PDB file of C-alpha atoms in Angstrom:
ATOM      1  CA  UNK A 244     146.728   4.181  73.512  1.00  0.00           C
ATOM      2  CA  UNK A 245     148.778   6.270  71.682  1.00  0.00           C
ATOM      3  CA  UNK A 246     147.797   9.110  68.871  1.00  0.00           C
ATOM      4  CA  UNK A 247     148.307   6.664  66.160  1.00  0.00           C
ATOM      5  CA  UNK A 248     145.563   4.355  67.161  1.00  0.00           C
ATOM      6  CA  UNK A 249     143.266   7.205  67.934  1.00  0.00           C
ATOM      7  CA  UNK A 250     143.686   8.537  64.261  1.00  0.00           C
ATOM      8  CA  UNK A 251     143.581   4.857  62.975  1.00  0.00           C
ATOM      9  CA  UNK A 252     139.718   4.803  65.230  1.00  0.00           C
ATOM     10  CA  UNK A 253     138.774   8.101  63.634  1.00  0.00           C
ATOM     11  CA  UNK A 254     139.712   6.864  60.129  1.00  0.00           C
ATOM     12  CA  UNK A 255     137.549   3.579  60.316  1.00  0.00           C
ATOM     13  CA  UNK A 256     134.594   5.483  61.799  1.00  0.00           C
ATOM     14  CA  UNK A 257     135.161   7.689  58.673  1.00  0.00           C
ATOM     15  CA  UNK A 258     134.990   4.802  56.311  1.00  0.00           C
ATOM     16  CA  UNK A 259     131.766   3.392  57.837  1.00  0.00           C
ATOM     17  CA  UNK A 260     130.120   6.883  57.821  1.00  0.00           C
ATOM     18  CA  UNK A 261     131.097   7.675  54.132  1.00  0.00           C
ATOM     19  CA  UNK A 262     130.946   4.116  52.639  1.00  0.00           C
ATOM     20  CA  UNK A 263     128.713   1.755  54.720  1.00  0.00           C
ATOM     21  CA  UNK A 264     125.744   4.306  55.000  1.00  0.00           C
ATOM     22  CA  UNK A 265     124.897   4.952  51.070  1.00  0.00           C
ATOM     23  CA  UNK A 266     124.647   1.048  50.725  1.00  0.00           C
ATOM     24  CA  UNK A 267     122.275   0.751  53.554  1.00  0.00           C
ATOM     25  CA  UNK A 268     120.340   3.614  52.057  1.00  0.00           C
ATOM     26  CA  UNK A 269     120.393   1.838  48.729  1.00  0.00           C
ATOM     27  CA  UNK A 270     118.868  -1.342  50.401  1.00  0.00           C
ATOM     28  CA  UNK A 271     116.194   0.253  52.136  1.00  0.00           C
ATOM     29  CA  UNK A 272     114.650   2.719  49.404  1.00  0.00           C
ATOM     30  CA  UNK A 273     113.417  -0.427  47.243  1.00  0.00           C
ATOM     31  CA  UNK A 274     111.595  -1.422  49.982  1.00  0.00           C
ATOM     32  CA  UNK A 275     109.873   1.657  50.921  1.00  0.00           C
ATOM     33  CA  UNK A 276     108.766   2.325  47.342  1.00  0.00           C
ATOM     34  CA  UNK A 277     107.326  -1.010  46.922  1.00  0.00           C
ATOM     35  CA  UNK A 278     105.357  -0.519  50.120  1.00  0.00           C
ATOM     36  CA  UNK A 279     104.194   3.002  48.610  1.00  0.00           C
ATOM     37  CA  UNK A 280     103.381   1.370  45.712  1.00  0.00           C
ATOM     38  CA  UNK A 281     101.290  -1.443  47.271  1.00  0.00           C
ATOM     39  CA  UNK A 282      99.577   1.214  49.729  1.00  0.00           C
ATOM     40  CA  UNK A 283      98.632   3.459  46.148  1.00  0.00           C
ATOM     41  CA  UNK A 284      97.357   0.315  44.390  1.00  0.00           C
ATOM     42  CA  UNK A 285      94.836  -0.578  47.205  1.00  0.00           C
ATOM     43  CA  UNK A 286      93.852   3.150  47.691  1.00  0.00           C
ATOM     44  CA  UNK A 287      92.942   2.608  43.491  1.00  0.00           C
ATOM     45  CA  UNK A 288      91.125  -0.742  43.719  1.00  0.00           C
ATOM     46  CA  UNK A 289      89.406   0.999  46.568  1.00  0.00           C
ATOM     47  CA  UNK A 290      88.566   4.083  44.888  1.00  0.00           C
ATOM     48  CA  UNK A 291      87.264   1.827  41.650  1.00  0.00           C
ATOM     49  CA  UNK A 292      85.319  -0.279  43.540  1.00  0.00           C
ATOM     50  CA  UNK A 293      83.337   2.686  45.113  1.00  0.00           C
ATOM     51  CA  UNK A 294      83.163   4.334  41.744  1.00  0.00           C
ATOM     52  CA  UNK A 295      81.539   0.926  40.098  1.00  0.00           C
ATOM     53  CA  UNK A 296      79.294   0.716  43.160  1.00  0.00           C
ATOM     54  CA  UNK A 297      77.949   4.388  42.494  1.00  0.00           C
ATOM     55  CA  UNK A 298      77.447   3.752  39.034  1.00  0.00           C
ATOM     56  CA  UNK A 299      75.319   0.558  39.621  1.00  0.00           C
ATOM     57  CA  UNK A 300      73.202   2.489  42.202  1.00  0.00           C
ATOM     58  CA  UNK A 301      72.762   5.390  39.591  1.00  0.00           C
ATOM     59  CA  UNK A 302      71.902   2.641  36.699  1.00  0.00           C
ATOM     60  CA  UNK A 303      69.428   1.358  39.128  1.00  0.00           C
ATOM     61  CA  UNK A 304      67.566   4.543  39.940  1.00  0.00           C
ATOM     62  CA  UNK A 305      67.553   5.833  36.475  1.00  0.00           C
ATOM     63  CA  UNK A 306      65.936   2.543  35.075  1.00  0.00           C
ATOM     64  CA  UNK A 307      63.429   0.183  36.589  1.00  0.00           C
ATOM     65  CA  UNK A 308      64.075  -3.411  36.762  1.00  0.00           C
ATOM     66  CA  UNK A 309      63.551  -5.534  34.028  1.00  0.00           C
ATOM     67  CA  UNK A 310      63.822  -9.277  32.793  1.00  0.00           C
ATOM     68  CA  UNK A 311      64.842 -10.781  29.553  1.00  0.00           C
ATOM     69  CA  UNK A 312      60.936 -12.095  28.760  1.00  0.00           C
ATOM     70  CA  UNK A 313      59.332  -8.832  29.975  1.00  0.00           C
ATOM     71  CA  UNK A 314      58.275  -6.115  27.450  1.00  0.00           C
ATOM     72  CA  UNK A 315      55.412  -4.925  28.634  1.00  0.00           C
ATOM     73  CA  UNK A 316      54.362  -1.005  28.358  1.00  0.00           C
ATOM     74  CA  UNK A 317      55.006   0.780  32.028  1.00  0.00           C
ATOM     75  CA  UNK A 318      51.512   1.655  31.548  1.00  0.00           C
ATOM     76  CA  UNK A 319      50.038  -1.834  32.427  1.00  0.00           C
ATOM     77  CA  UNK A 320      51.301  -1.661  35.783  1.00  0.00           C
ATOM     78  CA  UNK A 321      48.566  -0.500  37.880  1.00  0.00           C
ATOM     79  CA  UNK A 322      48.884   1.175  41.396  1.00  0.00           C
ATOM     80  CA  UNK A 323      48.620  -2.209  43.364  1.00  0.00           C
ATOM     81  CA  UNK A 324      51.091  -3.519  40.868  1.00  0.00           C
ATOM     82  CA  UNK A 325      53.439  -0.737  41.776  1.00  0.00           C
ATOM     83  CA  UNK A 326      52.941  -1.441  45.575  1.00  0.00           C
ATOM     84  CA  UNK A 327      53.871  -4.907  45.022  1.00  0.00           C
ATOM     85  CA  UNK A 328      56.895  -4.126  43.031  1.00  0.00           C
ATOM     86  CA  UNK A 329      58.047  -1.885  46.123  1.00  0.00           C
ATOM     87  CA  UNK A 330      57.578  -4.562  48.425  1.00  0.00           C
ATOM     88  CA  UNK A 331      58.922  -7.642  46.593  1.00  0.00           C
ATOM     89  CA  UNK A 332      61.267  -5.966  43.673  1.00  0.00           C
ATOM     90  CA  UNK A 333      63.408  -9.217  43.358  1.00  0.00           C
ATOM     91  CA  UNK A 334      60.193 -11.566  42.424  1.00  0.00           C
ATOM     92  CA  UNK A 335      57.592  -8.850  41.270  1.00  0.00           C
ATOM     93  CA  UNK A 336      58.560  -8.694  37.762  1.00  0.00           C
ATOM     94  CA  UNK A 337      58.536 -12.223  36.749  1.00  0.00           C
ATOM     95  CA  UNK A 338      55.074 -12.696  38.336  1.00  0.00           C
ATOM     96  CA  UNK A 339      53.875  -9.612  36.505  1.00  0.00           C
ATOM     97  CA  UNK A 340      54.901 -11.393  33.358  1.00  0.00           C
ATOM     98  CA  UNK A 341      52.380 -13.917  34.162  1.00  0.00           C
ATOM     99  CA  UNK A 342      49.778 -11.662  35.112  1.00  0.00           C
ATOM    100  CA  UNK A 343      50.480  -9.844  31.982  1.00  0.00           C
ATOM    101  CA  UNK A 344      49.965 -13.100  29.940  1.00  0.00           C
ATOM    102  CA  UNK A 345      46.617 -13.427  32.077  1.00  0.00           C
ATOM    103  CA  UNK A 346      45.480 -10.256  31.018  1.00  0.00           C
ATOM    104  CA  UNK A 347      46.336 -11.039  27.157  1.00  0.00           C
ATOM    105  CA  UNK A 348      44.129 -14.356  27.544  1.00  0.00           C
ATOM    106  CA  UNK A 349      41.440 -12.751  29.151  1.00  0.00           C
ATOM    107  CA  UNK A 350      41.428 -10.172  26.210  1.00  0.00           C
ATOM    108  CA  UNK A 351      41.243 -13.013  23.677  1.00  0.00           C
ATOM    109  CA  UNK A 352      39.005 -15.425  25.610  1.00  0.00           C
ATOM    110  CA  UNK A 353      36.644 -13.222  27.703  1.00  0.00           C
ATOM    111  CA  UNK A 354      37.686 -14.598  31.114  1.00  0.00           C
ATOM    112  CA  UNK A 355      40.554 -16.164  33.492  1.00  0.00           C
ATOM    113  CA  UNK A 356      39.568 -19.360  33.591  1.00  0.00           C
ATOM    114  CA  UNK A 357      43.033 -20.709  31.541  1.00  0.00           C
ATOM    115  CA  UNK A 358      42.857 -24.536  31.022  1.00  0.00           C
ATOM    116  CA  UNK A 359      45.503 -26.645  32.498  1.00  0.00           C
ATOM    117  CA  UNK A 360      46.294 -27.930  29.235  1.00  0.00           C
ATOM    118  CA  UNK A 361      46.201 -24.891  27.577  1.00  0.00           C
ATOM    119  CA  UNK A 362      47.940 -25.241  23.828  1.00  0.00           C
ATOM    120  CA  UNK A 363      49.709 -22.124  23.194  1.00  0.00           C
ATOM    121  CA  UNK A 364      50.861 -21.437  26.759  1.00  0.00           C
ATOM    122  CA  UNK A 365      50.920 -24.653  29.033  1.00  0.00           C
ATOM    123  CA  UNK A 366      52.980 -23.113  31.839  1.00  0.00           C
ATOM    124  CA  UNK A 367      50.250 -20.202  32.252  1.00  0.00           C
ATOM    125  CA  UNK A 368      47.899 -22.894  32.900  1.00  0.00           C
ATOM    126  CA  UNK A 369      50.227 -24.078  35.629  1.00  0.00           C
ATOM    127  CA  UNK A 370      50.630 -21.009  37.048  1.00  0.00           C
ATOM    128  CA  UNK A 371      46.664 -19.890  37.022  1.00  0.00           C
ATOM    129  CA  UNK A 372      46.524 -23.352  39.143  1.00  0.00           C
ATOM    130  CA  UNK A 373      49.085 -22.311  41.725  1.00  0.00           C
ATOM    131  CA  UNK A 374      47.606 -19.187  42.263  1.00  0.00           C
ATOM    132  CA  UNK A 375      44.687 -20.871  43.665  1.00  0.00           C
ATOM    133  CA  UNK A 376      46.541 -23.612  45.699  1.00  0.00           C
ATOM    134  CA  UNK A 377      48.490 -20.492  47.196  1.00  0.00           C
ATOM    135  CA  UNK A 378      45.354 -18.439  47.817  1.00  0.00           C
ATOM    136  CA  UNK A 379      43.913 -21.039  49.870  1.00  0.00           C
ATOM    137  CA  UNK A 380      47.024 -21.197  51.874  1.00  0.00           C
ATOM    138  CA  UNK A 381      46.719 -17.678  52.112  1.00  0.00           C
ATOM    139  CA  UNK A 382      43.215 -17.888  53.254  1.00  0.00           C
ATOM    140  CA  UNK A 383      43.853 -20.597  55.957  1.00  0.00           C
ATOM    141  CA  UNK A 384      47.245 -18.718  57.108  1.00  0.00           C
ATOM    142  CA  UNK A 385      49.451 -21.992  56.052  1.00  0.00           C
ATOM    143  CA  UNK A 386      52.963 -22.061  55.441  1.00  0.00           C
ATOM    144  CA  UNK A 387      54.766 -21.606  53.113  1.00  0.00           C
ATOM    145  CA  UNK A 388      52.644 -19.620  51.054  1.00  0.00           C
ATOM    146  CA  UNK A 389      53.734 -16.971  48.561  1.00  0.00           C
ATOM    147  CA  UNK A 390      50.443 -15.578  48.041  1.00  0.00           C
ATOM    148  CA  UNK A 391      50.152 -12.142  49.601  1.00  0.00           C
ATOM    149  CA  UNK A 392      47.440  -9.414  50.202  1.00  0.00           C
ATOM    150  CA  UNK A 393      48.817  -7.059  47.376  1.00  0.00           C
ATOM    151  CA  UNK A 394      48.808 -10.261  44.772  1.00  0.00           C
ATOM    152  CA  UNK A 395      44.867 -11.079  45.913  1.00  0.00           C
ATOM    153  CA  UNK A 396      44.297  -7.439  44.987  1.00  0.00           C
ATOM    154  CA  UNK A 397      45.889  -7.442  41.810  1.00  0.00           C
ATOM    155  CA  UNK A 398      44.349 -10.547  40.884  1.00  0.00           C
ATOM    156  CA  UNK A 399      40.893  -9.451  42.002  1.00  0.00           C
ATOM    157  CA  UNK A 400      41.263  -6.230  39.650  1.00  0.00           C
ATOM    158  CA  UNK A 401      41.277  -8.258  36.738  1.00  0.00           C
ATOM    159  CA  UNK A 402      38.651 -10.688  37.885  1.00  0.00           C
ATOM    160  CA  UNK A 403      40.649 -13.904  38.700  1.00  0.00           C
ATOM    161  CA  UNK A 404      38.465 -16.863  38.732  1.00  0.00           C
ATOM    162  CA  UNK A 405      39.467 -18.345  42.148  1.00  0.00           C
ATOM    163  CA  UNK A 406      36.883 -21.525  41.924  1.00  0.00           C
ATOM    164  CA  UNK A 407      39.162 -24.114  39.772  1.00  0.00           C
ATOM    165  CA  UNK A 408      36.279 -26.653  40.317  1.00  0.00           C
ATOM    166  CA  UNK A 409      33.682 -24.600  38.516  1.00  0.00           C
ATOM    167  CA  UNK A 410      36.539 -23.617  35.998  1.00  0.00           C
ATOM    168  CA  UNK A 411      37.040 -27.384  35.117  1.00  0.00           C
ATOM    169  CA  UNK A 412      33.440 -28.218  35.023  1.00  0.00           C
ATOM    170  CA  UNK A 413      33.156 -25.553  32.314  1.00  0.00           C
ATOM    171  CA  UNK A 414      36.395 -26.791  30.659  1.00  0.00           C
ATOM    172  CA  UNK A 415      34.748 -30.499  30.390  1.00  0.00           C
ATOM    173  CA  UNK A 416      31.382 -29.223  29.473  1.00  0.00           C
ATOM    174  CA  UNK A 417      33.069 -27.336  26.513  1.00  0.00           C
ATOM    175  CA  UNK A 418      35.182 -29.957  25.338  1.00  0.00           C
ATOM    176  CA  UNK A 419      32.168 -31.878  25.251  1.00  0.00           C
ATOM    177  CA  UNK A 420      30.199 -29.549  22.867  1.00  0.00           C
ATOM    178  CA  UNK A 421      33.466 -29.045  20.631  1.00  0.00           C
ATOM    179  CA  UNK A 422      33.463 -33.143  20.489  1.00  0.00           C
ATOM    180  CA  UNK A 423      29.500 -33.079  19.472  1.00  0.00           C
ATOM    181  CA  UNK A 424      30.095 -30.573  16.507  1.00  0.00           C
ATOM    182  CA  UNK A 425      33.178 -32.058  15.211  1.00  0.00           C
ATOM    183  CA  UNK A 426      30.989 -35.267  15.059  1.00  0.00           C
ATOM    184  CA  UNK A 427      28.011 -33.672  13.321  1.00  0.00           C
ATOM    185  CA  UNK A 428      30.443 -32.257  10.832  1.00  0.00           C
ATOM    186  CA  UNK A 429      31.497 -35.756  10.280  1.00  0.00           C
ATOM    187  CA  UNK A 430      27.977 -37.168   9.960  1.00  0.00           C
ATOM    188  CA  UNK A 431      27.444 -34.250   7.060  1.00  0.00           C
ATOM    189  CA  UNK A 432      30.517 -35.609   5.109  1.00  0.00           C
ATOM    190  CA  UNK A 433      29.401 -38.949   5.419  1.00  0.00           C
ATOM    191  CA  UNK A 434      25.928 -38.578   4.518  1.00  0.00           C
ATOM    192  CA  UNK A 435      27.031 -36.399   1.430  1.00  0.00           C
ATOM    193  CA  UNK A 436      29.462 -39.233   0.259  1.00  0.00           C
ATOM    194  CA  UNK A 437      27.070 -42.267   0.739  1.00  0.00           C
ATOM    195  CA  UNK A 438      23.622 -41.266   1.789  1.00  0.00           C
ATOM    196  CA  UNK A 439      22.255 -44.946   2.404  1.00  0.00           C
ATOM    197  CA  UNK A 440      25.261 -46.507   4.599  1.00  0.00           C
ATOM    198  CA  UNK A 441      26.983 -45.374   7.579  1.00  0.00           C
ATOM    199  CA  UNK A 442      30.311 -46.723   9.477  1.00  0.00           C
ATOM    200  CA  UNK A 443      29.436 -48.725  12.373  1.00  0.00           C
ATOM    201  CA  UNK A 444      31.163 -45.966  14.712  1.00  0.00           C
ATOM    202  CA  UNK A 445      28.575 -43.153  13.212  1.00  0.00           C
ATOM    203  CA  UNK A 446      25.556 -45.723  13.808  1.00  0.00           C
ATOM    204  CA  UNK A 447      26.248 -45.956  17.382  1.00  0.00           C
ATOM    205  CA  UNK A 448      26.898 -42.263  17.727  1.00  0.00           C
ATOM    206  CA  UNK A 449      23.308 -41.458  15.909  1.00  0.00           C
ATOM    207  CA  UNK A 450      21.687 -44.252  18.269  1.00  0.00           C
ATOM    208  CA  UNK A 451      23.101 -42.344  21.241  1.00  0.00           C
ATOM    209  CA  UNK A 452      21.804 -39.248  19.542  1.00  0.00           C
ATOM    210  CA  UNK A 453      18.126 -40.632  19.472  1.00  0.00           C
ATOM    211  CA  UNK A 454      18.267 -42.256  22.969  1.00  0.00           C
ATOM    212  CA  UNK A 455      19.296 -38.343  24.426  1.00  0.00           C
ATOM    213  CA  UNK A 456      16.620 -36.857  22.497  1.00  0.00           C
ATOM    214  CA  UNK A 457      14.105 -39.105  23.402  1.00  0.00           C
ATOM    215  CA  UNK A 458      14.925 -38.841  27.348  1.00  0.00           C
ATOM    216  CA  UNK A 459      15.068 -35.123  26.877  1.00  0.00           C
ATOM    217  CA  UNK A 460      11.690 -34.985  25.097  1.00  0.00           C
ATOM    218  CA  UNK A 461      10.259 -36.588  28.205  1.00  0.00           C
ATOM    219  CA  UNK A 462      11.112 -33.771  30.416  1.00  0.00           C
ATOM    220  CA  UNK A 463      11.211 -31.286  28.077  1.00  0.00           C
ATOM    221  CA  UNK A 464      14.756 -30.168  27.761  1.00  0.00           C
ATOM    222  CA  UNK A 465      15.363 -31.146  24.023  1.00  0.00           C
ATOM    223  CA  UNK A 466      18.122 -29.058  22.777  1.00  0.00           C
ATOM    224  CA  UNK A 467      16.471 -27.147  19.629  1.00  0.00           C
ATOM    225  CA  UNK A 468      19.677 -26.182  18.145  1.00  0.00           C
ATOM    226  CA  UNK A 469      21.180 -29.694  17.818  1.00  0.00           C
ATOM    227  CA  UNK A 470      17.894 -31.177  16.678  1.00  0.00           C
ATOM    228  CA  UNK A 471      17.825 -28.581  14.119  1.00  0.00           C
ATOM    229  CA  UNK A 472      21.080 -29.375  13.257  1.00  0.00           C
ATOM    230  CA  UNK A 473      20.745 -33.123  12.596  1.00  0.00           C
ATOM    231  CA  UNK A 474      17.593 -32.357  10.558  1.00  0.00           C
ATOM    232  CA  UNK A 475      19.228 -30.418   8.012  1.00  0.00           C
ATOM    233  CA  UNK A 476      21.382 -32.896   7.549  1.00  0.00           C
ATOM    234  CA  UNK A 477      18.942 -35.712   7.341  1.00  0.00           C
ATOM    235  CA  UNK A 478      15.455 -35.487   8.098  1.00  0.00           C
ATOM    236  CA  UNK A 479      15.594 -39.125   9.334  1.00  0.00           C
ATOM    237  CA  UNK A 480      18.366 -39.377  11.387  1.00  0.00           C
ATOM    238  CA  UNK A 481      16.331 -40.478  14.062  1.00  0.00           C
ATOM    239  CA  UNK A 482      15.598 -43.567  12.742  1.00  0.00           C
ATOM    240  CA  UNK A 483      17.796 -46.754  13.124  1.00  0.00           C
ATOM    241  CA  UNK A 484      19.017 -48.957  10.116  1.00  0.00           C
ATOM    242  CA  UNK A 485      16.058 -51.038  10.341  1.00  0.00           C
ATOM    243  CA  UNK A 486      13.888 -48.277  10.446  1.00  0.00           C
ATOM    244  CA  UNK A 487      15.280 -46.610   7.454  1.00  0.00           C
ATOM    245  CA  UNK A 488      14.949 -49.679   5.648  1.00  0.00           C
ATOM    246  CA  UNK A 489      11.410 -50.022   6.503  1.00  0.00           C
ATOM    247  CA  UNK A 490      10.952 -46.433   5.340  1.00  0.00           C
ATOM    248  CA  UNK A 491      12.209 -47.228   2.024  1.00  0.00           C
ATOM    249  CA  UNK A 492      10.203 -50.013   1.423  1.00  0.00           C
ATOM    250  CA  UNK A 493       6.965 -48.005   2.513  1.00  0.00           C
ATOM    251  CA  UNK A 494       8.354 -45.308  -0.221  1.00  0.00           C
ATOM    252  CA  UNK A 495       8.201 -48.225  -2.906  1.00  0.00           C
ATOM    253  CA  UNK A 496       4.883 -49.030  -1.821  1.00  0.00           C
ATOM    254  CA  UNK A 497       3.565 -45.420  -2.495  1.00  0.00           C
ATOM    255  CA  UNK A 498       4.947 -45.634  -5.986  1.00  0.00           C
ATOM    256  CA  UNK A 499       3.332 -49.078  -6.481  1.00  0.00           C
ATOM    257  CA  UNK A 500       0.052 -47.608  -5.349  1.00  0.00           C
ATOM    258  CA  UNK A 501       0.522 -44.620  -7.821  1.00  0.00           C
ATOM    259  CA  UNK A 502       0.996 -46.906 -10.575  1.00  0.00           C
ATOM    260  CA  UNK A 503      -1.432 -49.654  -9.568  1.00  0.00           C
ATOM    261  CA  UNK A 504      -4.009 -48.198  -7.593  1.00  0.00           C
ATOM    262  CA  UNK A 505      -3.954 -50.424  -4.446  1.00  0.00           C
ATOM    263  CA  UNK A 506      -1.398 -51.801  -2.010  1.00  0.00           C
ATOM    264  CA  UNK A 507      -1.897 -55.363  -2.744  1.00  0.00           C
ATOM    265  CA  UNK A 508       1.765 -56.111  -3.845  1.00  0.00           C
ATOM    266  CA  UNK A 509       2.188 -60.010  -5.369  1.00  0.00           C
ATOM    267  CA  UNK A 510       4.818 -61.782  -2.976  1.00  0.00           C
ATOM    268  CA  UNK A 511       6.193 -62.607  -6.402  1.00  0.00           C
ATOM    269  CA  UNK A 512       6.251 -59.374  -8.009  1.00  0.00           C
ATOM    270  CA  UNK A 513       8.996 -59.377 -10.759  1.00  0.00           C
ATOM    271  CA  UNK A 514       9.560 -55.908 -10.608  1.00  0.00           C
ATOM    272  CA  UNK A 515      10.482 -55.671  -6.615  1.00  0.00           C
ATOM    273  CA  UNK A 516      10.547 -59.161  -5.317  1.00  0.00           C
ATOM    274  CA  UNK A 517      11.856 -57.388  -1.607  1.00  0.00           C
ATOM    275  CA  UNK A 518       8.572 -55.062  -2.086  1.00  0.00           C
ATOM    276  CA  UNK A 519       6.552 -58.077  -1.840  1.00  0.00           C
ATOM    277  CA  UNK A 520       8.096 -60.366   0.509  1.00  0.00           C
ATOM    278  CA  UNK A 521       8.063 -56.824   2.908  1.00  0.00           C
ATOM    279  CA  UNK A 522       4.292 -56.514   2.430  1.00  0.00           C
ATOM    280  CA  UNK A 523       3.867 -60.012   3.269  1.00  0.00           C
ATOM    281  CA  UNK A 524       6.131 -59.772   6.432  1.00  0.00           C
ATOM    282  CA  UNK A 525       3.944 -56.597   7.559  1.00  0.00           C
ATOM    283  CA  UNK A 526       1.073 -58.817   7.560  1.00  0.00           C
ATOM    284  CA  UNK A 527       2.488 -61.568   9.204  1.00  0.00           C
ATOM    285  CA  UNK A 528       3.724 -58.787  12.085  1.00  0.00           C
ATOM    286  CA  UNK A 529       0.457 -57.291  12.307  1.00  0.00           C
ATOM    287  CA  UNK A 530      -1.280 -60.792  12.872  1.00  0.00           C
ATOM    288  CA  UNK A 531       1.555 -61.679  15.637  1.00  0.00           C
ATOM    289  CA  UNK A 532       0.575 -58.147  17.253  1.00  0.00           C
ATOM    290  CA  UNK A 533      -2.787 -58.984  17.286  1.00  0.00           C
ATOM    291  CA  UNK A 534      -2.301 -62.291  18.879  1.00  0.00           C
ATOM    292  CA  UNK A 535      -0.281 -60.681  21.811  1.00  0.00           C
ATOM    293  CA  UNK A 536       2.525 -62.312  20.566  1.00  0.00           C
ATOM    294  CA  UNK A 537       6.159 -60.401  19.887  1.00  0.00           C
ATOM    295  CA  UNK A 538       6.094 -58.278  16.763  1.00  0.00           C
ATOM    296  CA  UNK A 539       8.004 -55.152  15.573  1.00  0.00           C
ATOM    297  CA  UNK A 540       4.871 -54.097  14.158  1.00  0.00           C
ATOM    298  CA  UNK A 541       4.264 -50.880  16.050  1.00  0.00           C
ATOM    299  CA  UNK A 542       0.959 -48.433  16.407  1.00  0.00           C
ATOM    300  CA  UNK A 543       2.847 -45.848  14.452  1.00  0.00           C
ATOM    301  CA  UNK A 544       3.199 -48.302  11.837  1.00  0.00           C
ATOM    302  CA  UNK A 545      -0.013 -49.387  11.486  1.00  0.00           C
ATOM    303  CA  UNK A 546      -1.324 -45.912  11.566  1.00  0.00           C
ATOM    304  CA  UNK A 547       0.849 -45.090   8.643  1.00  0.00           C
ATOM    305  CA  UNK A 548      -0.166 -47.858   6.674  1.00  0.00           C
ATOM    306  CA  UNK A 549      -3.926 -47.522   7.334  1.00  0.00           C
ATOM    307  CA  UNK A 550      -3.258 -43.861   5.693  1.00  0.00           C
ATOM    308  CA  UNK A 551      -2.676 -45.381   2.348  1.00  0.00           C
ATOM    309  CA  UNK A 552      -5.205 -48.346   2.439  1.00  0.00           C
ATOM    310  CA  UNK A 553      -3.195 -50.930   3.349  1.00  0.00           C
ATOM    311  CA  UNK A 554      -4.567 -54.228   3.009  1.00  0.00           C
ATOM    312  CA  UNK A 555      -3.886 -56.196   6.204  1.00  0.00           C
ATOM    313  CA  UNK A 556      -5.657 -59.561   4.868  1.00  0.00           C
ATOM    314  CA  UNK A 557      -5.316 -60.350   1.159  1.00  0.00           C
ATOM    315  CA  UNK A 558      -7.761 -63.185   0.863  1.00  0.00           C
ATOM    316  CA  UNK A 559     -10.254 -61.691   2.817  1.00  0.00           C
ATOM    317  CA  UNK A 560      -9.787 -58.270   0.470  1.00  0.00           C
ATOM    318  CA  UNK A 561     -10.096 -60.389  -2.530  1.00  0.00           C
ATOM    319  CA  UNK A 562     -13.017 -62.422  -1.456  1.00  0.00           C
ATOM    320  CA  UNK A 563     -14.694 -58.970  -0.699  1.00  0.00           C
ATOM    321  CA  UNK A 564     -13.936 -57.969  -4.328  1.00  0.00           C
ATOM    322  CA  UNK A 565     -15.310 -61.216  -5.672  1.00  0.00           C
ATOM    323  CA  UNK A 566     -18.320 -60.760  -3.877  1.00  0.00           C
ATOM    324  CA  UNK A 567     -18.740 -56.930  -4.794  1.00  0.00           C
ATOM    325  CA  UNK A 568     -17.762 -57.993  -8.553  1.00  0.00           C
ATOM    326  CA  UNK A 569     -20.851 -60.971  -8.313  1.00  0.00           C
ATOM    327  CA  UNK A 570     -23.349 -58.599  -6.768  1.00  0.00           C
ATOM    328  CA  UNK A 571     -22.726 -56.203  -9.452  1.00  0.00           C
ATOM    329  CA  UNK A 572     -24.051 -58.779 -11.944  1.00  0.00           C
TER     330      UNK A 572
END
């Protein structure tokens, strides 16, 4: 190799060092920059996530959990309730919402016996039933069971009614009472609009009341309040349609006696033919009773007619009157 070859080789190396190295540096620097950007971005994201988590924790510590339906003041949460919130924070506030609704019900109605079909809040009635079911599971150690000692303590504090059977019986009795007084008001309105005639349905109801009062009178268990309420509307409510008709004719007989001085109404009495027929029928029914045959003449009716001097045998009465008249001459 001559000196010229060595010089050319050195020149070539110089060219490579001077020209090629900056080009390689130019290509490598953007890659390094991109890598540095990605690392910086990850660091920023991690820092932001940590910051958000920290803020969330600070928010949860500064304000207690709330539900969209809960607007109850913090003072309503007792010590037992606070214990429950601490043990089950996720479920506590939805359960306490129902509890506060139950407390409102008790303040209004005086107890915790919410009916199953409570009109203003049906879901509260279902919730109360669920608590009883879960309580039975809790006592018998059945699983799954959502009732806990904390919940039992909370419900006992407000006087929760655990016996659903007694509650159902009370509800049915209350429904019956409400229906009875509603029916009584209907009876009052019907008597005011038409004193002499009632619909068949009301006649049946009054018949039922007469039977019940009679049964209770035999065992000295008459409901005096209901009896007075019925008597205030109509003193003769206990009479059937036939009994009312009989009483009406009796009053007409009293008017006849006041005018003529006796109860001897002719069968063809022009002013009131129905009264003459009724008097004749009373005598007929009295004779049937005396002969031991079927009759609608009761002892009470006999006593009532005897009390006003009713003549049971007209012909005998007229004969006696003629005899007395003859003796007077």
